[in-house]
Amino acid sequence: MKRTGLLQTAGMIALMTMATAATAQDDSQLVVNGEIEMITDAPAPENIGGLKTIYSGWRFRQSEMQELQMDDFENPAALLFDDAAEAWAAVDGSEGKSCASCHDDVEASMIGVRAVYPKWNETKGEIRTLAQQINDCRTDNMGAEAWKYDGADMTGMEALVSMQSRGMPVNVATDGPVADIWAKGEEIYYTRYGQLELSCANCHEDNYDNYIRADHLSQGQINGFPAFRIKTGKLTQTHNRFKGCIRDTRAETFSPGSDEFVALELYVASRGNGLSVEAPSVRP
Amino acid sequence: MKRTVIAVAAVIGLGTVVSAETATPETVVMDEYGSVEMSLTGVAGDPVAGKEVYGSRSMGNCVACHQVTSSGAAFPGNVGPSLDGAGDRWDEAQLRGIVVDAKMTFPESMMPSFYKVSGYIRPGNAYTGKAAGDELGPLLSAQQIEDVVAYIATLKE
């Protein structure tokens, strides 16, 4: 399908998904596999202007879509876990190592990791998204080639690592060495880009719960990323979603992995401090 | 009923100021309240074509944010107010000004400026995500604006 922009395709998507009454901010609660209790609303973090309560994107989806995320047997992303688990154990690169060589069992060693990323790396004196950390492990520890920032290998691995934190509250640091990067992300969030002159805040802060055509606007939280999108049949990375949203303002986007998107990710992640990690979520 | 309304609007349209030259985004004259008195083209707006501009995804796509009960459009957005009765609330010059550059009528408005070609941050080449070329056209042509204004002017309670 030719990409024509979000304002354009929204109507079609609505027809595809057969709109039923939407359930934003009702009391529905997300429990995955009957056991992982998700926090889908929380008081807004103190350093976030413009919101009193933060909501997971799950709360804005139609009930059929919500249900797909409630059970891993229904979640289409679960079909991709085997590949990622295989990659976790696969030796690659000049050092003859796999992820498992250093980190053993992903289900034990990666608990809590997603919840605190993007995170400052003391040794290198730089901020790292989870994807950047994974690539650093590949190049520096394994002697393997870096994966494409938003390629399927990377996104699958990010989902596998993220899953191990499901239910834990997002808790990224916004002060200390990352304070300037966070401020840059905040500035990007409020900048009205493109020929439509729309900022993230125009849609996701001022108008969440409203509709742009048939699209029910959420707060644009990233606690559910990588997210499985029914429309593309693929896992979507945070930076890809950012790219799509900026492109839809008729703007020149930034690239996945760019300093701008890393700063924006830190800032947007912090807007969700207090919501549970939900990855992989399911979205239209 | 609807037909007469449209016919009346067309007659009123013909009566407006006619200029020989089409106003460009650079030359359009807006007063301090955000109104544009002069027709952009001198050719009366066609409300039927204007309804198309209003609803079409590739033109004004006003329906992404607005609702008009009589339009029958499925899934209208609600980021902007309903335009039912907008023809009573605003005169033609005000409507033209709102479509040309809504931010001059409503400061900080979320509504895009449809007849403007500069002052953008990282403008793109339509929805490609790539940078715009040197020639950035306005979102709507002068006549499309006259047409959509003529259509909105027919929306009376």
mmCIF file of C-alpha atoms in Angstrom, chain A residues 20 30 37 60 64 98 251:
data_model
loop_
_atom_site.group_PDB
_atom_site.id
_atom_site.type_symbol
_atom_site.label_atom_id
_atom_site.label_comp_id
_atom_site.label_asym_id
_atom_site.label_seq_id
_atom_site.Cartn_x
_atom_site.Cartn_y
_atom_site.Cartn_z
ATOM 1 C CA THR A 20 -16.412 -0.315 17.945
ATOM 2 C CA LEU A 30 -4.354 -5.185 31.639
ATOM 3 C CA GLU A 37 -0.458 -7.118 36.272
ATOM 4 C CA PHE A 60 -6.970 3.787 23.977
ATOM 5 C CA GLU A 64 -10.521 -6.601 20.229
ATOM 6 C CA SER A 98 26.923 -15.307 21.847
ATOM 7 C CA ALA A 251 8.374 17.250 7.773
#
